[in-house]
Short mmCIF file of C-alpha atoms in Angstrom, two decimals:
data_model
loop_
_atom_site.label_atom_id
_atom_site.label_comp_id
_atom_site.label_asym_id
_atom_site.label_seq_id
_atom_site.Cartn_x
_atom_site.Cartn_y
_atom_site.Cartn_z
CA UNK A 1 -7.89 -29.23 12.26
CA UNK A 2 -4.16 -29.03 10.83
CA UNK A 3 -4.37 -32.89 10.24
CA UNK A 4 -1.81 -34.05 12.35
CA UNK A 5 -0.68 -37.01 14.71
CA UNK A 6 -1.83 -36.22 17.68
CA UNK A 7 0.06 -39.17 18.84
CA UNK A 8 2.73 -36.76 20.33
CA UNK A 9 0.67 -34.60 22.22
CA UNK A 10 -0.71 -37.66 23.65
CA UNK A 11 2.78 -39.02 24.60
CA UNK A 12 3.80 -35.80 26.52
CA UNK A 13 0.60 -35.82 28.62
CA UNK A 14 0.95 -39.21 29.10
CA UNK A 15 4.39 -38.19 30.46
CA UNK A 16 3.64 -35.05 32.47
CA UNK A 17 1.02 -36.89 34.77
CA UNK A 18 3.05 -39.77 35.01
CA UNK A 19 5.95 -37.00 36.54
CA UNK A 20 3.13 -35.37 38.38
CA UNK A 21 2.52 -38.68 39.56
CA UNK A 22 -1.09 -39.21 38.57
CA UNK A 23 -1.23 -42.58 37.14
CA UNK A 24 -4.89 -43.68 36.78
CA UNK A 25 -4.77 -40.11 34.68
CA UNK A 26 -1.13 -41.18 32.86
CA UNK A 27 -2.95 -44.49 31.69
CA UNK A 28 -5.95 -43.00 29.92
CA UNK A 29 -3.84 -40.50 27.51
CA UNK A 30 -1.31 -43.49 26.90
CA UNK A 31 -4.27 -46.26 26.13
CA UNK A 32 -4.23 -43.22 23.00
CA UNK A 33 -1.32 -43.31 21.87
CA UNK A 34 0.07 -47.03 21.83
CA UNK A 35 -0.24 -49.66 19.92
CA UNK A 36 0.58 -53.84 21.65
CA UNK A 37 2.62 -55.14 18.69
CA UNK A 38 2.03 -57.06 16.15
CA UNK A 39 4.31 -59.64 17.03
CA UNK A 40 4.81 -60.67 20.92
CA UNK A 41 7.65 -62.60 20.25
CA UNK A 42 9.54 -60.38 18.07
CA UNK A 43 12.96 -59.91 19.02
CA UNK A 44 13.34 -56.08 20.77
CA UNK A 45 11.44 -54.00 23.31
CA UNK A 46 8.85 -53.23 21.75
CA UNK A 47 7.99 -49.08 20.52
CA UNK A 48 10.20 -46.41 21.52
CA UNK A 49 7.15 -44.98 23.44
CA UNK A 50 6.56 -47.25 25.56
CA UNK A 51 10.39 -48.18 26.64
CA UNK A 52 10.30 -44.05 27.36
CA UNK A 53 7.40 -45.20 29.49
CA UNK A 54 9.09 -47.97 31.34
CA UNK A 55 12.41 -45.84 31.23
CA UNK A 56 11.04 -43.08 34.07
CA UNK A 57 9.11 -45.55 35.83
CA UNK A 58 11.76 -47.54 36.32
CA UNK A 59 13.90 -44.11 37.70
CA UNK A 60 11.37 -42.87 39.66
CA UNK A 61 10.59 -45.91 41.99
CA UNK A 62 8.69 -44.96 45.11
CA UNK A 63 8.22 -47.17 48.05
CA UNK A 64 4.26 -47.38 49.56
CA UNK A 65 4.32 -45.07 52.44
CA UNK A 66 0.85 -45.07 53.79
CA UNK A 67 0.69 -42.06 55.71
CA UNK A 68 -2.53 -40.05 57.01
CA UNK A 69 -2.13 -37.39 54.84
CA UNK A 70 -2.44 -39.56 51.95
CA UNK A 71 -5.39 -42.30 51.99
CA UNK A 72 -6.19 -40.96 48.29
CA UNK A 73 -3.06 -41.15 46.82
CA UNK A 74 -2.64 -44.91 48.35
CA UNK A 75 -6.07 -45.64 47.11
CA UNK A 76 -5.56 -44.51 43.97
CA UNK A 77 -2.11 -46.45 43.60
CA UNK A 78 -3.65 -49.92 45.63
CA UNK A 79 -6.07 -49.50 42.53
CA UNK A 80 -4.10 -49.01 39.44
CA UNK A 81 -1.99 -51.80 41.52
CA UNK A 82 -5.21 -54.56 41.62
CA UNK A 83 -5.67 -53.84 37.96
CA UNK A 84 -2.11 -55.00 36.83
CA UNK A 85 -2.16 -57.76 39.19
CA UNK A 86 -5.39 -59.24 37.17
CA UNK A 87 -3.81 -57.80 33.59
CA UNK A 88 -1.08 -60.33 35.13
CA UNK A 89 -1.05 -63.95 34.00
CA UNK A 90 2.93 -64.13 36.35
CA UNK A 91 3.10 -64.66 40.11
CA UNK A 92 4.47 -62.04 41.51
CA UNK A 93 7.89 -61.61 42.40
CA UNK A 94 8.08 -61.70 46.83
CA UNK A 95 10.61 -58.02 47.19
CA UNK A 96 10.20 -54.53 46.84
CA UNK A 97 8.15 -55.40 42.67
CA UNK A 98 5.37 -56.98 45.00
CA UNK A 99 4.71 -53.96 47.32
CA UNK A 100 5.93 -51.35 45.19
CA UNK A 101 3.04 -49.30 42.55
CA UNK A 102 4.84 -48.53 40.44
CA UNK A 103 6.30 -51.49 39.23
CA UNK A 104 3.48 -52.54 39.10
CA UNK A 105 2.44 -49.90 36.46
CA UNK A 106 5.46 -51.07 35.05
CA UNK A 107 4.15 -54.56 34.33
CA UNK A 108 0.64 -52.67 33.25
CA UNK A 109 2.25 -51.25 30.36
CA UNK A 110 4.33 -54.09 29.28
CA UNK A 111 1.66 -56.52 29.22
CA UNK A 112 -0.30 -53.92 27.08
CA UNK A 113 2.21 -52.81 25.25
CA UNK A 114 4.77 -54.68 25.31
CA UNK A 115 6.64 -58.26 23.69
CA UNK A 116 7.19 -61.10 25.88
CA UNK A 117 11.31 -59.77 25.65
CA UNK A 118 10.71 -56.77 27.15
CA UNK A 119 8.63 -58.17 29.89
CA UNK A 120 11.03 -60.48 30.11
CA UNK A 121 13.90 -58.56 30.13
CA UNK A 122 12.23 -56.89 32.85
CA UNK A 123 11.76 -59.46 35.34
CA UNK A 124 15.56 -60.31 35.14
CA UNK A 125 16.89 -56.70 36.18
CA UNK A 126 14.96 -57.07 37.99
CA UNK A 127 15.55 -60.50 39.78
CA UNK A 128 12.85 -61.78 39.20
CA UNK A 129 14.81 -64.94 36.99
CA UNK A 130 11.79 -67.39 37.97
CA UNK A 131 9.09 -64.82 36.78
CA UNK A 132 10.81 -64.51 32.80
CA UNK A 133 10.44 -68.65 32.78
CA UNK A 134 6.93 -68.90 33.91
CA UNK A 135 6.37 -66.11 32.04
CA UNK A 136 8.23 -68.31 28.68
CA UNK A 137 6.50 -71.63 29.47
CA UNK A 138 3.02 -69.53 29.33
CA UNK A 139 3.33 -67.53 26.08
CA UNK A 140 5.27 -70.34 24.20
CA UNK A 141 7.84 -68.21 23.78
CA UNK A 142 10.39 -69.00 20.36
CA UNK A 143 13.95 -69.81 21.94
CA UNK A 144 15.24 -66.58 20.52
CA UNK A 145 13.45 -64.73 23.56
CA UNK A 146 15.16 -67.44 26.21
CA UNK A 147 18.94 -67.29 24.14
CA UNK A 148 18.55 -62.60 24.48
CA UNK A 149 15.77 -62.57 27.37
CA UNK A 150 16.63 -64.98 30.01
CA UNK A 151 20.12 -67.07 28.92
CA UNK A 152 22.67 -65.13 27.80
CA UNK A 153 21.58 -61.67 30.65
CA UNK A 154 22.12 -65.07 33.27
CA UNK A 155 25.59 -66.43 32.38
CA UNK A 156 26.99 -63.14 31.56
CA UNK A 157 26.22 -62.01 35.04
CA UNK A 158 27.58 -65.05 36.98
CA UNK A 159 23.93 -66.62 37.39
CA UNK A 160 24.13 -69.67 34.79
CA UNK A 161 23.96 -72.16 37.82
CA UNK A 162 20.96 -70.44 39.62
CA UNK A 163 18.70 -70.62 36.12
CA UNK A 164 19.81 -73.92 36.48
CA UNK A 165 18.84 -74.40 39.75
CA UNK A 166 15.37 -72.93 39.00
CA UNK A 167 15.07 -74.66 35.67
CA UNK A 168 14.67 -78.18 37.67
CA UNK A 169 12.19 -76.37 40.01
CA UNK A 170 9.78 -75.85 37.73
CA UNK A 171 10.25 -79.17 35.79
CA UNK A 172 12.35 -81.43 37.86
CA UNK A 173 12.60 -84.21 33.97
CA UNK A 174 13.57 -80.73 31.80
CA UNK A 175 11.38 -82.14 29.25
CA UNK A 176 9.32 -78.64 29.42
CA UNK A 177 12.96 -76.91 28.79
CA UNK A 178 14.32 -79.19 26.20
CA UNK A 179 13.85 -76.88 22.96
CA UNK A 180 14.67 -74.07 24.88
CA UNK A 181 18.27 -75.51 26.35
CA UNK A 182 18.75 -77.46 22.92
CA UNK A 183 18.99 -73.65 21.73
CA UNK A 184 20.89 -72.66 24.20
CA UNK A 185 23.71 -75.44 23.41
CA UNK A 186 23.54 -74.58 19.92
CA UNK A 187 24.26 -71.26 20.42
CA UNK A 188 27.23 -71.74 22.33
CA UNK A 189 28.78 -73.67 20.02
CA UNK A 190 28.66 -71.40 17.10
CA UNK A 191 29.96 -68.58 19.93
CA UNK A 192 33.07 -71.04 20.73
CA UNK A 193 32.36 -71.44 24.24
CA UNK A 194 32.45 -74.55 24.88
CA UNK A 195 33.65 -73.84 28.72
CA UNK A 196 30.07 -73.16 29.14
CA UNK A 197 28.42 -75.41 26.45
CA UNK A 198 29.87 -78.91 28.25
CA UNK A 199 28.69 -77.00 32.01
CA UNK A 200 25.10 -76.69 30.03
CA UNK A 201 25.39 -80.01 28.69
CA UNK A 202 26.36 -81.94 32.34
CA UNK A 203 23.21 -80.23 33.59
CA UNK A 204 20.80 -81.52 31.64
CA UNK A 205 22.05 -85.04 31.54
CA UNK A 206 23.28 -85.17 28.02
CA UNK A 207 25.69 -87.56 27.99
CA UNK A 208 26.39 -88.64 24.84
CA UNK A 209 26.61 -84.59 23.71
CA UNK A 210 28.51 -83.89 26.50
CA UNK A 211 31.21 -86.85 25.07
CA UNK A 212 31.15 -85.11 22.42
CA UNK A 213 32.12 -82.54 23.64
CA UNK A 214 35.26 -83.94 25.23
CA UNK A 215 36.88 -85.64 22.16
CA UNK A 216 36.67 -81.00 20.99
CA UNK A 217 38.37 -80.40 23.62
CA UNK A 218 41.07 -83.93 24.14
CA UNK A 219 41.95 -83.30 20.40
CA UNK A 220 41.49 -79.44 19.31
CA UNK A 221 44.95 -77.21 19.53
CA UNK A 222 47.48 -80.23 19.79
CA UNK A 223 49.70 -79.80 17.87
CA UNK A 224 51.95 -83.26 19.18
CA UNK A 225 51.23 -86.62 21.07
CA UNK A 226 53.00 -85.37 23.68
CA UNK A 227 50.29 -82.20 24.02
CA UNK A 228 48.01 -85.01 24.06
CA UNK A 229 49.49 -87.09 26.49
CA UNK A 230 49.08 -84.37 28.38
CA UNK A 231 45.31 -84.01 28.18
CA UNK A 232 44.99 -88.26 28.25
CA UNK A 233 42.22 -86.72 31.44
CA UNK A 234 39.65 -85.17 28.41
CA UNK A 235 39.75 -89.09 27.19
CA UNK A 236 38.62 -90.10 30.98
CA UNK A 237 35.63 -88.08 30.77
CA UNK A 238 34.33 -89.50 27.67
CA UNK A 239 34.72 -92.98 28.97
CA UNK A 240 33.03 -91.87 32.03
CA UNK A 241 29.58 -90.10 29.62
CA UNK A 242 29.10 -93.40 27.44
CA UNK A 243 29.04 -95.97 30.40
CA UNK A 244 26.86 -93.15 32.37
CA UNK A 245 24.79 -92.89 29.68
CA UNK A 246 25.08 -97.12 28.56
CA UNK A 247 23.62 -97.28 32.68
CA UNK A 248 20.84 -95.31 32.32
CA UNK A 249 19.96 -97.49 28.87
CA UNK A 250 19.09 -100.37 30.68
CA UNK A 251 18.15 -99.35 33.60
CA UNK A 252 15.15 -96.90 32.05
CA UNK A 253 15.27 -100.43 29.02
CA UNK A 254 13.85 -102.86 32.72
CA UNK A 255 10.82 -100.28 33.64
CA UNK A 256 8.53 -97.86 31.08
CA UNK A 257 10.68 -96.02 28.03
CA UNK A 258 12.30 -92.93 29.65
CA UNK A 259 11.13 -89.98 28.04
CA UNK A 260 14.60 -88.46 26.75
CA UNK A 261 13.41 -86.71 23.33
CA UNK A 262 16.06 -84.00 23.51
CA UNK A 263 19.28 -85.99 24.69
CA UNK A 264 21.09 -87.43 22.07
CA UNK A 265 20.58 -91.03 21.03
CA UNK A 266 22.83 -93.67 20.46
CA UNK A 267 22.23 -97.62 20.74
CA UNK A 268 24.77 -99.69 23.06
CA UNK A 269 26.73 -101.33 20.08
CA UNK A 270 27.70 -97.53 18.67
CA UNK A 271 28.18 -96.44 22.60
CA UNK A 272 30.14 -99.46 23.18
CA UNK A 273 31.96 -98.99 19.67
CA UNK A 274 33.45 -95.91 21.09
CA UNK A 275 34.44 -97.11 24.31
CA UNK A 276 36.48 -99.18 22.33
CA UNK A 277 37.75 -96.65 19.91
CA UNK A 278 38.78 -94.39 23.32
CA UNK A 279 40.80 -97.53 24.92
CA UNK A 280 42.32 -97.42 21.34
CA UNK A 281 43.24 -93.63 21.13
CA UNK A 282 45.00 -93.54 24.90
CA UNK A 283 46.85 -95.83 23.72
CA UNK A 284 47.55 -94.92 20.95
CA UNK A 285 48.85 -91.99 23.01
CA UNK A 286 50.73 -93.12 25.00
CA UNK A 287 52.91 -94.88 22.28
CA UNK A 288 53.26 -92.28 20.05
CA UNK A 289 54.26 -89.99 23.44
CA UNK A 290 56.85 -92.22 24.18
CA UNK A 291 58.13 -92.30 21.02
CA UNK A 292 58.16 -88.38 20.70
CA UNK A 293 59.92 -87.73 24.10
CA UNK A 294 62.84 -90.57 23.46
CA UNK A 295 63.25 -88.59 20.03
CA UNK A 296 62.31 -91.82 17.99
CA UNK A 297 59.45 -89.71 16.54
CA UNK A 298 60.04 -88.31 12.48
CA UNK A 299 57.07 -87.46 11.31
CA UNK A 300 55.30 -83.91 11.50
CA UNK A 301 52.08 -84.06 9.90
CA UNK A 302 49.89 -80.36 9.90
CA UNK A 303 47.29 -82.21 11.24
CA UNK A 304 47.43 -84.14 14.16
CA UNK A 305 45.09 -87.17 13.32
CA UNK A 306 43.33 -89.38 16.25
CA UNK A 307 41.24 -92.00 15.98
CA UNK A 308 37.93 -89.39 16.35
CA UNK A 309 38.42 -87.95 12.56
CA UNK A 310 36.51 -89.55 9.53
CA UNK A 311 38.71 -93.28 8.62
CA UNK A 312 41.43 -91.63 6.14
CA UNK A 313 42.91 -90.16 9.50
CA UNK A 314 42.19 -92.98 11.15
CA UNK A 315 44.58 -95.01 8.26
CA UNK A 316 47.00 -91.50 9.30
CA UNK A 317 47.05 -93.13 12.60
CA UNK A 318 47.30 -96.38 11.93
CA UNK A 319 50.69 -95.15 9.53
CA UNK A 320 52.02 -92.47 12.23
CA UNK A 321 52.36 -95.44 14.78
CA UNK A 322 54.22 -98.16 12.62
CA UNK A 323 56.54 -95.48 11.14
CA UNK A 324 57.37 -93.38 14.58
CA UNK A 325 58.07 -96.74 16.64
CA UNK A 326 62.12 -98.44 17.51
CA UNK A 327 61.49 -100.84 14.30
CA UNK A 328 58.20 -101.41 12.12
CA UNK A 329 57.47 -104.49 14.72
CA UNK A 330 57.12 -101.94 17.51
CA UNK A 331 53.48 -99.99 16.82
CA UNK A 332 52.39 -103.23 14.43
CA UNK A 333 50.56 -104.59 16.82
CA UNK A 334 48.26 -101.35 18.05
CA UNK A 335 48.25 -100.44 14.04
CA UNK A 336 46.61 -103.67 13.40
CA UNK A 337 44.15 -103.25 15.95
CA UNK A 338 43.95 -100.21 14.32
CA UNK A 339 42.78 -101.39 10.93
CA UNK A 340 40.61 -104.40 11.94
CA UNK A 341 38.41 -102.20 14.89
CA UNK A 342 37.23 -99.39 12.12
CA UNK A 343 37.42 -102.17 8.91
CA UNK A 344 40.00 -100.44 6.52
CA UNK A 345 41.73 -100.92 4.36
CA UNK A 346 45.41 -102.44 4.73
CA UNK A 347 46.98 -103.05 1.51
CA UNK A 348 46.87 -98.94 1.53
CA UNK A 349 48.19 -98.30 5.03
CA UNK A 350 51.09 -100.12 4.42
CA UNK A 351 51.93 -99.58 1.01
CA UNK A 352 51.97 -95.74 2.65
CA UNK A 353 53.87 -97.36 4.80
CA UNK A 354 56.68 -98.78 2.58
CA UNK A 355 56.63 -95.10 0.40
CA UNK A 356 57.16 -93.73 3.44
CA UNK A 357 59.66 -96.35 4.10
CA UNK A 358 61.53 -96.14 0.69
CA UNK A 359 61.63 -91.85 0.80
CA UNK A 360 63.86 -92.63 4.51
CA UNK A 361 65.88 -94.85 2.54
CA UNK A 362 64.71 -97.86 5.63
CA UNK A 363 64.97 -100.82 2.76
CA UNK A 364 65.68 -103.36 5.08
CA UNK A 365 62.63 -101.79 6.70
CA UNK A 366 60.72 -102.75 3.77
CA UNK A 367 61.61 -106.05 4.45
CA UNK A 368 60.33 -106.18 8.16
CA UNK A 369 57.32 -104.47 7.05
CA UNK A 370 56.41 -107.68 4.59
CA UNK A 371 57.11 -110.03 7.06
CA UNK A 372 54.65 -109.28 9.49
CA UNK A 373 52.28 -108.31 7.29
CA UNK A 374 52.23 -112.08 6.35
CA UNK A 375 52.45 -113.26 9.86
CA UNK A 376 49.38 -110.86 11.05
CA UNK A 377 47.53 -114.18 9.71
CA UNK A 378 44.10 -111.78 7.58
CA UNK A 379 47.14 -110.57 4.62
CA UNK A 380 46.00 -112.43 1.38
CA UNK A 381 47.69 -114.06 -0.94
CA UNK A 382 49.52 -111.27 -2.79
CA UNK A 383 49.11 -108.27 -0.48
CA UNK A 384 53.48 -108.02 0.08
CA UNK A 385 54.15 -107.69 -2.98
CA UNK A 386 51.34 -105.06 -4.18
CA UNK A 387 52.75 -103.62 -1.53
CA UNK A 388 56.73 -104.00 -3.50
CA UNK A 389 55.00 -103.16 -6.53
CA UNK A 390 53.23 -99.55 -5.28
CA UNK A 391 56.51 -98.48 -4.09
CA UNK A 392 58.28 -99.20 -7.10
CA UNK A 393 55.62 -97.14 -8.87
CA UNK A 394 56.84 -93.96 -7.20
CA UNK A 395 60.50 -94.57 -6.64
CA UNK A 396 62.44 -95.69 -9.54
CA UNK A 397 65.73 -94.59 -7.80
CA UNK A 398 66.17 -97.01 -5.43
CA UNK A 399 70.30 -98.78 -5.26
CA UNK A 400 70.65 -101.95 -7.49
CA UNK A 401 71.52 -104.04 -4.46
CA UNK A 402 68.41 -103.26 -2.14
CA UNK A 403 65.49 -103.29 -4.82
CA UNK A 404 67.01 -106.68 -5.95
CA UNK A 405 66.05 -107.81 -2.32
CA UNK A 406 63.01 -106.22 -1.74
CA UNK A 407 61.92 -108.15 -5.68
CA UNK A 408 63.76 -111.08 -4.28
CA UNK A 409 61.14 -111.11 -1.40
CA UNK A 410 58.16 -111.73 -3.39
CA UNK A 411 55.44 -114.41 -3.76
CA UNK A 412 54.50 -114.71 -7.58
CA UNK A 413 57.57 -114.76 -10.16
CA UNK A 414 54.86 -112.94 -12.38
CA UNK A 415 55.11 -109.61 -10.39
CA UNK A 416 58.99 -110.41 -9.94
CA UNK A 417 58.62 -110.07 -13.98
CA UNK A 418 56.58 -107.13 -13.58
CA UNK A 419 58.68 -105.18 -11.18
CA UNK A 420 61.56 -105.76 -13.07
CA UNK A 421 60.45 -105.38 -15.89
CA UNK A 422 59.19 -101.76 -14.26
CA UNK A 423 62.49 -100.88 -13.25
CA UNK A 424 64.06 -101.79 -16.88
CA UNK A 425 65.60 -104.72 -15.83
CA UNK A 426 64.93 -106.42 -18.41
CA UNK A 427 67.77 -109.21 -18.03
CA UNK A 428 65.82 -110.23 -14.29
CA UNK A 429 63.10 -110.48 -15.97
CA UNK A 430 63.78 -112.69 -18.39
CA UNK A 431 65.67 -114.55 -16.60
CA UNK A 432 62.93 -115.37 -14.07
CA UNK A 433 60.78 -116.28 -17.59
CA UNK A 434 62.31 -119.12 -18.39
CA UNK A 435 61.09 -120.86 -15.94
CA UNK A 436 57.78 -121.40 -15.90
CA UNK A 437 56.14 -123.75 -17.41
CA UNK A 438 56.54 -123.85 -21.40
CA UNK A 439 53.66 -121.67 -22.30
CA UNK A 440 53.51 -118.95 -19.87
CA UNK A 441 57.04 -118.71 -20.45
CA UNK A 442 57.15 -117.97 -23.86
CA UNK A 443 54.44 -115.65 -23.62
CA UNK A 444 56.56 -113.65 -20.50
CA UNK A 445 59.62 -113.98 -22.74
CA UNK A 446 57.70 -112.37 -26.37
CA UNK A 447 56.16 -109.46 -23.67
CA UNK A 448 60.15 -109.30 -22.51
CA UNK A 449 61.46 -108.48 -26.07
CA UNK A 450 58.75 -106.36 -27.50
CA UNK A 451 59.98 -104.20 -24.22
CA UNK A 452 63.40 -104.42 -25.05
CA UNK A 453 62.49 -103.58 -28.59
CA UNK A 454 60.66 -100.39 -27.47
CA UNK A 455 63.15 -99.44 -24.84
CA UNK A 456 66.62 -99.72 -27.95
CA UNK A 457 67.85 -102.99 -25.39
CA UNK A 458 68.97 -105.05 -28.66
CA UNK A 459 71.64 -107.62 -26.25
CA UNK A 460 68.65 -108.85 -24.25
CA UNK A 461 66.21 -108.14 -27.40
CA UNK A 462 69.01 -111.26 -28.69
CA UNK A 463 68.54 -113.40 -25.66
CA UNK A 464 64.97 -112.99 -25.86
CA UNK A 465 64.54 -113.84 -29.96
CA UNK A 466 67.87 -116.72 -29.51
CA UNK A 467 65.39 -118.51 -26.51
CA UNK A 468 62.04 -117.83 -28.60
#
């Protein structure tokens, strides 16, 4: 008469029936006020009313006791159980759930009015992980339901191994779990739970991704190569994962193609290249670890470069190796291999090293660097000259004697003239210019005269004018 919503009254009446143990009557009352969710895959446990019913039933676990006086109650409960069973597609859990009508009643309400997450969470609460997984598969629930309902509760309660065993039992190839496992890996990565991630990747036999996680373990948080020296076991693990992957690829290519749909793929060439990188990183780590231990190390980088970074970082590794040895020659071999293997811009690296040596006032070592570059066998004709020119471009205050030695080491007279003019040594530039073939000498001396004129050097200007 008053037009009020009768849902609350039906719910209260249903709860009263439940408390009185009249399960059939309770179902009838709840049927008038409970509604199934619009989306079974929503990430919640259904309406508050359904949750209240489940909460009450779970707190009132009554074992089925068959006594002579209670045939009718038992028959009622049996009828309720059978009806629930027909509604539930899942296999029932062994043990108490199977034999307890109150648990069966929970399942009836969950299947009629609950979400998939609510059903899965119920199974998980009562140690029926297998049923939770089968329900997830049957309903093709999204990966969020797996993570929320099964994965997080499993690792939080230390049952990750149990979960892994069940996944393998249900599908030994793990293919039907691929989407869920990849989602779990992404979740762990977002949370920075790298140890659990690594364990899961090993279980998945996803060797390429496991190797990537090992790279993170190796590089993360290290401030010095001494620290990296203590983490070299991770480099060995990276190699192991990649080698196992190569074996699996070569085995499967002989037979029918293996359907590794969710495991990360990589070509054999790329894998071999990565193994090579790991070998080279091991060499770099040993070398720089030794340098740091012997106190030879002088560079302090804000971030520690490794060969697992981008090309700029690899170039930093090459620079570091050349600069941190007892002398230039000691680290040059390893640095040269880094430059060759990754096809890096060698002149840029050598120029960077030379500039660092100027800063450290180690001018004789620049000459040693040029000697190594020329002897490497792959240097272009002007590489050595360009390294010196790059240095002079940045540093004008090199002591006169060292400056002369550097410029004398240059191959091309034209480059020497350019170097002298850069350092304002116009007289020296003039002396090299006049030694050139006549027509070219005239051009060069005119250029030196113009520089002398604009720089106010009347003496050199007069000499040039007289020669011309």
